[in-house]
Coordinates of C-alpha atoms and ligand atoms in Angstrom, one line a residue:
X1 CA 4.9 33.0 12.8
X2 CA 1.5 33.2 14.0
X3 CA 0.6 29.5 14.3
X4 CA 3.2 27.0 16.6
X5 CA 3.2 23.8 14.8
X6 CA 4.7 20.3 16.8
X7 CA 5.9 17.6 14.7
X8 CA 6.6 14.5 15.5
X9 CA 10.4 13.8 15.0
X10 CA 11.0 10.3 14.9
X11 CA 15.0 10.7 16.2
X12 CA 13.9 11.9 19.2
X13 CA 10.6 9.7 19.8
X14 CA 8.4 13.3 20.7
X15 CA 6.2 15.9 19.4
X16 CA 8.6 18.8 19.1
X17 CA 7.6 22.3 18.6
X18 CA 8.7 23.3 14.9
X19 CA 11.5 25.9 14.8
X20 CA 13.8 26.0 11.5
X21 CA 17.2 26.9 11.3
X22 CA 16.6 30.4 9.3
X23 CA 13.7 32.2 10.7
X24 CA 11.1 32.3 8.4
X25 CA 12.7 30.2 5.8
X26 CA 12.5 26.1 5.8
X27 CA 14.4 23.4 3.8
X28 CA 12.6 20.2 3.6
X29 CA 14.0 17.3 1.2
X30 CA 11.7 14.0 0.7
X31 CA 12.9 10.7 -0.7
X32 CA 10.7 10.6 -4.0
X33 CA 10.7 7.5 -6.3
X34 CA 13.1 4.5 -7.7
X35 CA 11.8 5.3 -11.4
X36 CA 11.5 1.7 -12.7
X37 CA 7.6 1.7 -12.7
X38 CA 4.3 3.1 -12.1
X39 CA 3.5 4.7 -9.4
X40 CA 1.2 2.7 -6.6
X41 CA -0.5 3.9 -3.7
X42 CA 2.4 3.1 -1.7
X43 CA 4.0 6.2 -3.3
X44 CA 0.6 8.2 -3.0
X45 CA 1.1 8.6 0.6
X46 CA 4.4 10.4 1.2
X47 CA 3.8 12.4 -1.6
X48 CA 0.7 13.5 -0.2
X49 CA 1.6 13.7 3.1
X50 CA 4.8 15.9 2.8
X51 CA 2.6 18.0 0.2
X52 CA 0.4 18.4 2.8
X53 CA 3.5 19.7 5.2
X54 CA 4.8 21.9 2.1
X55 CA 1.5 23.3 1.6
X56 CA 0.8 23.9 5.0
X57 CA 4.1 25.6 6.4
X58 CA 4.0 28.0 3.2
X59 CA 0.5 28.9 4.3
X60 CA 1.3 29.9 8.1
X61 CA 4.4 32.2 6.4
X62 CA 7.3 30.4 5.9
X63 CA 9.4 30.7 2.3
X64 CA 10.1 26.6 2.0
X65 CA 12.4 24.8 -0.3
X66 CA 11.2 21.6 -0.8
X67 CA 13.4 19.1 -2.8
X68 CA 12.2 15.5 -3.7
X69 CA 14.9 13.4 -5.6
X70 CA 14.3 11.2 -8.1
X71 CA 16.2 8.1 -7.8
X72 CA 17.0 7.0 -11.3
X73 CA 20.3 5.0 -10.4
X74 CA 21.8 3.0 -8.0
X75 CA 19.1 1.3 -6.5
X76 CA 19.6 -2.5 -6.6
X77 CA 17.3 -5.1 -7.0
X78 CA 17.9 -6.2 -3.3
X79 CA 17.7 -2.8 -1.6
X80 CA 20.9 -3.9 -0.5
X81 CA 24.3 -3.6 -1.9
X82 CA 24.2 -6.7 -4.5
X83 CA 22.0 -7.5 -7.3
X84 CA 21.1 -5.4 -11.2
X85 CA 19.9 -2.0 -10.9
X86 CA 16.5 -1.9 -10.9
X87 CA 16.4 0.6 -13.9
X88 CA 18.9 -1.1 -16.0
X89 CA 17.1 -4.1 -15.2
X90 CA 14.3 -2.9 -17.0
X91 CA 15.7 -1.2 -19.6
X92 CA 17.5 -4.8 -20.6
X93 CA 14.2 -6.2 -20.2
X94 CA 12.1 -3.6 -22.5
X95 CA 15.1 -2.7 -24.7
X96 CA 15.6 0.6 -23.7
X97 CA 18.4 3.3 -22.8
X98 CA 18.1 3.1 -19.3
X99 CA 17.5 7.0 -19.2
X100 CA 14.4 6.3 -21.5
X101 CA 12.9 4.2 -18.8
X102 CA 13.6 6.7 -16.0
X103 CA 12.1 9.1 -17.9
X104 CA 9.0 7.6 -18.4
X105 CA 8.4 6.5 -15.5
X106 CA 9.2 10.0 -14.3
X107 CA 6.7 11.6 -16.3
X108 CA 4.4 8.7 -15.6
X109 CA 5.0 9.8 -11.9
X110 CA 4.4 13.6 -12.4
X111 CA 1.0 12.6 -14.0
X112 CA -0.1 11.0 -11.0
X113 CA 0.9 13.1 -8.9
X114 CA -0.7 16.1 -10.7
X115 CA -4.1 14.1 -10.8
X116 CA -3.4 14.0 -6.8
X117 CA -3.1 17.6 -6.6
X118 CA 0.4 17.3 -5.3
X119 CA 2.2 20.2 -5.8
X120 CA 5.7 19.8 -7.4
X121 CA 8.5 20.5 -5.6
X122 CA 10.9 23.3 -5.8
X123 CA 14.0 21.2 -6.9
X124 CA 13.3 17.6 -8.3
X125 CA 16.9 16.4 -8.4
X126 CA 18.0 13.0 -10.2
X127 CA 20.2 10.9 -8.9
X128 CA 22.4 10.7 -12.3
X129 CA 22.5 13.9 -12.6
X130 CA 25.0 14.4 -9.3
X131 CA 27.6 12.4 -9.5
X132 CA 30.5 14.3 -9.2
X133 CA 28.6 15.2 -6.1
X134 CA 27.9 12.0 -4.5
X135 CA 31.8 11.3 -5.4
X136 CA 33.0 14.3 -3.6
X137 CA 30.9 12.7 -0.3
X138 CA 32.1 9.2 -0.9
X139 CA 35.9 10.9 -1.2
X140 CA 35.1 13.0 2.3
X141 CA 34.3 9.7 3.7
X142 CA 37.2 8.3 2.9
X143 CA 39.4 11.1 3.7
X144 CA 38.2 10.9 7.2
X145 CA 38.5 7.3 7.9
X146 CA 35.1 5.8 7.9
X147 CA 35.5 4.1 4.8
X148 CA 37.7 1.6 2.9
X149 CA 38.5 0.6 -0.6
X150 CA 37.7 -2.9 -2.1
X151 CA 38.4 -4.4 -5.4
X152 CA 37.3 -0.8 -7.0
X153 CA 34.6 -0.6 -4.7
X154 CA 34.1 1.8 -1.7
X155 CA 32.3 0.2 1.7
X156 CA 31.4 2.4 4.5
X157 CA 32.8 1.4 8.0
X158 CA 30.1 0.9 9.6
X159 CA 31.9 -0.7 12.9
X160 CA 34.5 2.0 13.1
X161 CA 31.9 4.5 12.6
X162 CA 30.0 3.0 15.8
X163 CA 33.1 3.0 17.8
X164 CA 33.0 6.9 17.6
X165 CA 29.0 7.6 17.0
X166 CA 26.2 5.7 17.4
X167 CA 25.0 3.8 14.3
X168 CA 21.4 3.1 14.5
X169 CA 20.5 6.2 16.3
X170 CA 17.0 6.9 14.2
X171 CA 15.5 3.3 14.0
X172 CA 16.1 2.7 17.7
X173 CA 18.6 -0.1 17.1
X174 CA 22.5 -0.7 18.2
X175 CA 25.2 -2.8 16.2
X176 CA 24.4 -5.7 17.6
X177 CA 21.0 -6.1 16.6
X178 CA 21.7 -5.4 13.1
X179 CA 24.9 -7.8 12.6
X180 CA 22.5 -10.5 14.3
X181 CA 19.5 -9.1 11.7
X182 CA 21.6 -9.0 8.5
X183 CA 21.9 -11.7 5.8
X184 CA 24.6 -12.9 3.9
X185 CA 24.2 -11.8 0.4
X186 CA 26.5 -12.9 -2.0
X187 CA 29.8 -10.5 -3.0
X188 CA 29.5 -10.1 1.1
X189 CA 33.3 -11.2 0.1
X190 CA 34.2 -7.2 -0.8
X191 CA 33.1 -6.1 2.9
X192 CA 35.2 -6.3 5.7
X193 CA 31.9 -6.4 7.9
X194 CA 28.4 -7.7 6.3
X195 CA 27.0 -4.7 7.7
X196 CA 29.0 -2.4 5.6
X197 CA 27.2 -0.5 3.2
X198 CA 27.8 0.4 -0.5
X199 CA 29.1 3.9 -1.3
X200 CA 30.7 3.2 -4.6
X201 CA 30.2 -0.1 -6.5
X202 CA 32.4 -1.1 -9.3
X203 CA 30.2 -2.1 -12.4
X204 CA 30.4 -5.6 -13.7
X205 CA 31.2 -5.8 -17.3
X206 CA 27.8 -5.9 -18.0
X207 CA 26.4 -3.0 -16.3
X208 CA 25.3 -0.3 -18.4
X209 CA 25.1 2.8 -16.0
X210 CA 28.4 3.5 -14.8
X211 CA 30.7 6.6 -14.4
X212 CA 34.3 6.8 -13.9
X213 CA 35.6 7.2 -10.4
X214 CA 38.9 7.3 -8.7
X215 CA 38.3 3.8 -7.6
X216 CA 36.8 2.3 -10.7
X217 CA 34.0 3.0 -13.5
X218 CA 30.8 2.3 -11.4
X219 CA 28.1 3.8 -9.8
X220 CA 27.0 5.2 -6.2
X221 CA 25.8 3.4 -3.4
X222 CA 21.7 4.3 -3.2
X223 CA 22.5 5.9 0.0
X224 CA 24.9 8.4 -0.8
X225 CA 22.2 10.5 -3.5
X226 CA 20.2 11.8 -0.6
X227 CA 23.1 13.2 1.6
X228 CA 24.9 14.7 -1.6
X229 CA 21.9 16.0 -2.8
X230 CA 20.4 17.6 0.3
X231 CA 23.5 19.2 1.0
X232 CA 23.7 20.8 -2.1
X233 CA 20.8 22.0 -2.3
X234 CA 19.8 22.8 1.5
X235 CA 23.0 23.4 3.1
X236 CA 25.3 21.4 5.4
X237 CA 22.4 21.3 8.3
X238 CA 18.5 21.6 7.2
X239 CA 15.1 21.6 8.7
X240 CA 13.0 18.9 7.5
X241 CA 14.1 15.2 6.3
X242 CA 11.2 13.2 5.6
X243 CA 10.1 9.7 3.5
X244 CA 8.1 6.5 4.3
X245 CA 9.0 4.7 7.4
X246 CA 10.1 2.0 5.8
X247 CA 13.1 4.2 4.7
X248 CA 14.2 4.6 8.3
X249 CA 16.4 1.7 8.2
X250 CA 18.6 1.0 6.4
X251 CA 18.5 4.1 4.0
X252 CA 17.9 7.4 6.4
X253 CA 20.1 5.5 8.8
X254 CA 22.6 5.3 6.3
X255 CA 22.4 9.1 5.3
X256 CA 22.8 9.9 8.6
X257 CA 26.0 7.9 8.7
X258 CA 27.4 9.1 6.1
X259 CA 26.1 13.1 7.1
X260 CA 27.9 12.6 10.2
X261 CA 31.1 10.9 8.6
X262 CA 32.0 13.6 6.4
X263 CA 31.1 16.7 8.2
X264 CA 31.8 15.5 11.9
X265 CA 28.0 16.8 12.7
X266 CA 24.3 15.6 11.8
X267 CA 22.4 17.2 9.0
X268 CA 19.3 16.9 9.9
X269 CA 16.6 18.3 12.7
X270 CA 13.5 16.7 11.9
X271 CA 13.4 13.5 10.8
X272 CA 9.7 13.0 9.4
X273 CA 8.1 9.8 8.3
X274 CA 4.6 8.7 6.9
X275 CA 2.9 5.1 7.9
X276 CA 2.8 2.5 5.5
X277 CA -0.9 1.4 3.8
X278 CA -1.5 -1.9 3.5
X279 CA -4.2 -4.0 1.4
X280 CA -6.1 -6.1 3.1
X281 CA -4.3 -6.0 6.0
X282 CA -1.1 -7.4 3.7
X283 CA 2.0 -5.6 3.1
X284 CA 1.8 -4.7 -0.4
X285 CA 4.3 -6.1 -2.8
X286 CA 4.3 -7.2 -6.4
X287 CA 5.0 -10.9 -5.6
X288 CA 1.8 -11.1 -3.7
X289 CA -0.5 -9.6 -6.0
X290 CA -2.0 -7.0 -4.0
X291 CA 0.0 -4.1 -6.0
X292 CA -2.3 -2.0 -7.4
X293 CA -1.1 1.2 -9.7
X294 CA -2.1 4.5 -9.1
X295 CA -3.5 4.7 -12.9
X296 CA -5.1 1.5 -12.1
X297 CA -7.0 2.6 -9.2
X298 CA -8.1 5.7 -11.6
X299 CA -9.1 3.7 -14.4
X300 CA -10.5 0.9 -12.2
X301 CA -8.7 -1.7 -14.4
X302 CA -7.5 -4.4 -11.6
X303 CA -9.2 -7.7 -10.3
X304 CA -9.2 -6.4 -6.9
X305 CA -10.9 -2.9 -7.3
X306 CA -14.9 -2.9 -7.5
X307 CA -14.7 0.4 -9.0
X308 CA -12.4 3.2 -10.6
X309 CA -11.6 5.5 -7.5
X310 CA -10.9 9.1 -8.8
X311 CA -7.8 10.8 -7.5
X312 CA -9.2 13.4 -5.2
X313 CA -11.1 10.3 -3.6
X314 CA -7.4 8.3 -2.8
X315 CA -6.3 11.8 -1.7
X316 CA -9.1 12.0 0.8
X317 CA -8.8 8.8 2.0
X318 CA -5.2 9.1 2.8
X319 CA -5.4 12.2 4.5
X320 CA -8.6 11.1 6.5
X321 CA -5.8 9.3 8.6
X322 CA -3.0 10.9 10.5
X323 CA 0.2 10.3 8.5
X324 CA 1.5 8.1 11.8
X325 CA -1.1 6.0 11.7
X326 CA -1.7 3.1 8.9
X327 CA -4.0 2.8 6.8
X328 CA -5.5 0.1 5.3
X329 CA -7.4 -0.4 1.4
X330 CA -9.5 -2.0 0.8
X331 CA -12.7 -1.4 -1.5
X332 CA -15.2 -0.6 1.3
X333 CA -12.5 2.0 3.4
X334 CA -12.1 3.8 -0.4
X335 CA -15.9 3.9 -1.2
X336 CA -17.1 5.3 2.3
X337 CA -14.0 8.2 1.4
X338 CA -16.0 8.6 -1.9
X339 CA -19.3 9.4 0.1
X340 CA -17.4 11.5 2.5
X341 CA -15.5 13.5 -0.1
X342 CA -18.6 13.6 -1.5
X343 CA -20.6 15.1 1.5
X344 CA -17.4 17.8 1.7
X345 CA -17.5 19.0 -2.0
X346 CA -21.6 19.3 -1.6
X347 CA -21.3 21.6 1.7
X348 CA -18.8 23.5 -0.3
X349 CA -21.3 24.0 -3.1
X350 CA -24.4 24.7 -0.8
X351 CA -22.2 27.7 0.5
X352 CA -21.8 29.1 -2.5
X353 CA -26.2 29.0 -2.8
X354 CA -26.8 30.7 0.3
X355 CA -28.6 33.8 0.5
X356 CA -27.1 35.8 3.6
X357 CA -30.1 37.5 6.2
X358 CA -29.4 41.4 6.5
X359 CA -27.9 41.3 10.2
X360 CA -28.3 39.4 13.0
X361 CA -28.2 35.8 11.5
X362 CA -28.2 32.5 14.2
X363 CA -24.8 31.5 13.0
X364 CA -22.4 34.0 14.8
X365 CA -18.3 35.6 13.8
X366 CA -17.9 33.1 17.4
X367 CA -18.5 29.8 15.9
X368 CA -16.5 30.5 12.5
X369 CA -13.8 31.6 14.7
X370 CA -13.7 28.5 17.0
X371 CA -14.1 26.7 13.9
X372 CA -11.1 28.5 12.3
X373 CA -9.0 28.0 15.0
X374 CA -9.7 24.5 16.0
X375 CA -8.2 23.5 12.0
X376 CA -5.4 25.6 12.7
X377 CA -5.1 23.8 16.6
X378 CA -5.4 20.1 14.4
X379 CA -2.8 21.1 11.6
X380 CA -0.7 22.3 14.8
X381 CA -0.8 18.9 16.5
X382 CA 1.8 17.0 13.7
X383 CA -0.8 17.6 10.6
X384 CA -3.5 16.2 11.9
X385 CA -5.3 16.2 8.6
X386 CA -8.0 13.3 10.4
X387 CA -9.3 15.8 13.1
X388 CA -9.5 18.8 10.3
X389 CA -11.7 16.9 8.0
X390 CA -14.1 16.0 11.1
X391 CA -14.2 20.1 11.7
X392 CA -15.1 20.2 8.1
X393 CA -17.8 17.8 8.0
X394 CA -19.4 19.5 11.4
X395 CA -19.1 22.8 8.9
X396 CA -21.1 21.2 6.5
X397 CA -23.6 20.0 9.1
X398 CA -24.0 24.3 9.7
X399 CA -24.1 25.1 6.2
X400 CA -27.3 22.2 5.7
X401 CA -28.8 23.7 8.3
X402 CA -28.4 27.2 6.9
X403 CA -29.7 25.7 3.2
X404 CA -32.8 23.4 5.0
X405 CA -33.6 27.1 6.9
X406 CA -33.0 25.9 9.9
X407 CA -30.6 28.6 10.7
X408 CA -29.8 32.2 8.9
X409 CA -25.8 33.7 8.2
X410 CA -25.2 37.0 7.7
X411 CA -23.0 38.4 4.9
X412 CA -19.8 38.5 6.9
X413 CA -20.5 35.0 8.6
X414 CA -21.1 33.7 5.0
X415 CA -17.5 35.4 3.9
X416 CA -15.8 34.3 6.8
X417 CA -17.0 30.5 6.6
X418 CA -15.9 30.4 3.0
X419 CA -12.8 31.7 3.9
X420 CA -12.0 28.9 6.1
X421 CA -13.3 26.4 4.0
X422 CA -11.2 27.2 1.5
X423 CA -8.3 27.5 3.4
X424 CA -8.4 23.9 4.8
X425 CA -10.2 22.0 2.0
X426 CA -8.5 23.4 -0.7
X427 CA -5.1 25.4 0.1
X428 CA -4.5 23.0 3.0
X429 CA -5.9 19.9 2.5
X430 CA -5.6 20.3 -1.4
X431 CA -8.4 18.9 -2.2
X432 CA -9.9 19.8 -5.5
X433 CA -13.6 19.7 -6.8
X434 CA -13.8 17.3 -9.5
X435 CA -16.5 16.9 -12.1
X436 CA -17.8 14.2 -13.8
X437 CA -16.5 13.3 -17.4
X438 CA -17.2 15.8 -20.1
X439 CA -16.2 19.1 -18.3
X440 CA -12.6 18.7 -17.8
X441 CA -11.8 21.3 -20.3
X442 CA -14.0 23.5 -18.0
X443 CA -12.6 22.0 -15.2
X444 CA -8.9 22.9 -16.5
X445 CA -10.0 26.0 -16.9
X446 CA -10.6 26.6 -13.4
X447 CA -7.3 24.9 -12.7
X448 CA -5.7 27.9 -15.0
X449 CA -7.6 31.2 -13.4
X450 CA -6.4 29.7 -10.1
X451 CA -2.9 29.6 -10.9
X452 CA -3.0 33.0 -12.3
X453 CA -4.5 34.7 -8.9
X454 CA -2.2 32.2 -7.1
X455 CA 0.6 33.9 -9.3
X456 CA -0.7 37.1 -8.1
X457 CA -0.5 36.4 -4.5
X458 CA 3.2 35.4 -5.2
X459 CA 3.3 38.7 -6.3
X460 CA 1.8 40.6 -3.6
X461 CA 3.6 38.9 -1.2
X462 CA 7.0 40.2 -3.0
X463 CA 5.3 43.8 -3.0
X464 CA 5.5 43.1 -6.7
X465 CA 2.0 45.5 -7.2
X466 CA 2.8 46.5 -11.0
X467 CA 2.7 42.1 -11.8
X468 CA -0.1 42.0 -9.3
X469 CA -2.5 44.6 -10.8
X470 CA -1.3 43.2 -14.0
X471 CA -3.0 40.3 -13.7
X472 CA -6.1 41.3 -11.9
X473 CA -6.8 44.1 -14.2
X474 CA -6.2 42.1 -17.5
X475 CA -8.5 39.5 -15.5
X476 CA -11.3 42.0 -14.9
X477 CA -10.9 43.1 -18.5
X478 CA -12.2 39.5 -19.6
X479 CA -15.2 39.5 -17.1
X480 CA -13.5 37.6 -14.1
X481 CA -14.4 39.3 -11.1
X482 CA -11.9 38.8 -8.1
X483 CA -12.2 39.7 -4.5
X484 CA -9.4 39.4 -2.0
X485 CA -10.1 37.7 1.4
X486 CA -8.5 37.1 4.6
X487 CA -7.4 34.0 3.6
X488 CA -6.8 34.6 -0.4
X489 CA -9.4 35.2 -2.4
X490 CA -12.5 34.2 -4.4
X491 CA -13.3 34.8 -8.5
X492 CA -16.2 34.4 -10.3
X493 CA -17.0 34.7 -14.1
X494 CA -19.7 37.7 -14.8
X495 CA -21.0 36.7 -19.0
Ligands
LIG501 ZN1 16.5 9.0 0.1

């Protein structure tokens, strides 16, 4: 790899220097959503941080598999081990099959999450869907002593576990702490330890999703979805774990509990995590009334929003902080990300007017370069989206100055700058240009002749020429002009 990237990898407290099991290759996997309702900004900002990450390591060379679960059972209404599921909750509520409600909030979420520009991930996994899987860990668990049945329900050992490994590792915490932390919840009863956890929970009469088990009909412990899952998918150790920080504890320290109970050996290298954004400087939470949809900040339809905020504007303002730090809504931070976002797509545009001088030109190869490498310098410093978007906007600054003729580029200059615009705003940053009302069709459009020449650098970069010509050729034979650059390439329509 040309470009050393240092993330931040919260179970060992430091930056590390990024090195993956399989050279070349990466396997990330990324909580995604409890499917039970719409999608908030709370959900915005892991997406768009790890998309950020998935985006960014395929773009300096590696071949990643990113998986993002979706969490359609087994997540109770306490986060804990007790209380209804949060699905079948919902469908009793609405009068639904269960699976209807998970599916659509699921396609509710991919919606979103297209607006965003999030790319989907390579294996979207459901929760229900793996089973037998999350049975076999549960049964692995058992087998090796760091778990116990109860009344058709199977606890994991937390204490015993401790006695051999340390339980609390990621979050910085030992036993102690959490038995003195932890409440009693009722049904506590089952656990030999309140600080047991749930890997199979034996349905009440009147639970709806349930499965049979060797212990009883029931369903897994929330916990258990992301270790079986990951491991099927990404092997018994993988690169990249990553997810909100308020997942650390109790659910990524329960994975790697139950990682390290079944196989004798962690799972994970890098644990990743994104800060949380508050409102107002609250927490956000339904019960306060500061929980504010993703389609709602869209539409604009919510007593606390001033405005509708398009989706490329929440993307911007999330990724004008660094994903450690938080970030905080409110109407004024989101309309100054409006003018900024703004300011970005309008530099991008003047490029595309400038007339480049024959030689010479006062902007020099030198300052694209620097400007080139100091991105790839901020992306290599744990994502640090913030510091790239400031490089951006002192691009734009050149490019105004170039436009009010202040300053003159050359041909090559112009090329180059376009290139690394590109790059960062759009493959990097994923930002997209947005148009007002009216011209999505031609904005779709776009969207399509994109994918096709993104299709064709997939191609290329399998030495798949025949597909690759294919495509440019029957391109070229509808008027679509398309040049290859250093860093992808550039179309335009000639009618
Ligand atoms: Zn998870």
């Amino acid at each position: 790899m040309e470009q050393k990237l240092f993330i931040y990898n919260t179970l060992t407290r430091r930056k590390e220097e990024f090195r993956p099991i399989t050279p070349g290759r990466v396997g990330m996997y990324v909580c995604g959503p409890t499917v039970y309702g719409d999608a908030h900004l709370g959900h915005a900002r892991p997406a768009i941080t790890f998309d950020l990450l998935f985006r960014y390591l395929r773009h300096i060379g590696y071949k990643v598999r990113y998986v993002r679960n979706i969490t359609d059972v087994g997540h109770l209404e306490h986060d804990a081990d007790e209380g209804e599921d949060k699905i079948a909750k919902k469908a009793r509520l609405e009068q639904l099959e269960p699976m209807e409600v998970a599916q659509y909030y699921t396609n509710r979420f991919h919606a979103a999450m297209q607006a965003l520009n999030v790319l989907p991930p390579s294996i979207e996994p459901c929760a229900s869907g793996h089973i037998i899987e999350q049975i076999g860990l549960v049964r692995q668990i058992l087998d090796n002593g760091f778990a116990y049945e109860s009344n058709g329900s199977v606890y994991f050992d937390v204490e015993k576990y401790n006695r051999k490994y340390h339980y609390g590792k990621l979050s910085g915490r030992n036993l102690e702490d959490v038995i003195n932390n932890s409440r009693e919840l009722d049904g506590v009863g089952e656990k030999r330890n309140q600080v047991d956890f749930a890997l199979w929970k034996r349905a009440q009469p009147e639970h709806i999703m349930r499965w049979p088990s060797p212990w009883s009909d029931g369903f897994p412990g929330w916990h258990c979805e992301c270790t079986a899952m990951g491991r099927k998918y990404l092997g018994d150790h993988f690169d990249i774990h990553g997810g909100g920080m308020d997942l650390i504890f109790p659910h990524h320290e329960c994975e790697i509990a139950q990682a390290v109970a079944s196989q004798g050996s962690e799972m994970v290298h890098y644990w990743m995590h994104n800060n949380m954004i508050t409102i107002n400087g609250q927490k956000m939470g339904k019960s306060l009334g500061n929980f504010i949809t993703l389609a709602q900040f869209f539409s604009g339809e919510h007593e606390s929003l001033a405005q509708a905020y398009s989706p490329m504007t929440i993307r911007f303002f999330i990724l004008q902080a660094h994903y450690r730090s938080t970030v905080d809504f409110s109407n004024e931070a989101l309309q100054a990300s409006e003018k900024g976002l703004s300011r970005l797509m309008e530099g991008w545009a003047a490029l595309g007017r400038i007339t480049p001088v024959a030689d010479g030109g006062t902007v020099t190869m030198a300052y694209v370069d620097e400007l080139r490498q100091k991105c790839y310098d901020a992306m290599n410093d744990d994502l640090n989206s913030s510091v790239v978007i400031s490089h951006l906007f002192d691009a734009c600054r050149v490019i105004n100055s170039v436009v009010d003729k202040k300053a003159t580029m050359e041909a090559a200059v112009l090329e180059a700058l376009t290139g690394v615009f590109r790059t960062f705003a759009f493959d990097i940053l994923g930002l997209k240009e947005e148009t007002g009302s009216g011209s999505g069709r031609e904005e779709a459009f776009g969207h399509v002749v994109d994918m096709l020449l993104e299709q064709r650098m997939i191609a290329k970069a399998n030495k798949d020429w025949a597909t690759s010509d294919k495509i440019r050729d029957r391109l070229a034979a509808l008027g679509f002009e398309v040049k290859d650059t250093k860093d992808g390439f550039t179309w335009k329509l000639n009618r």
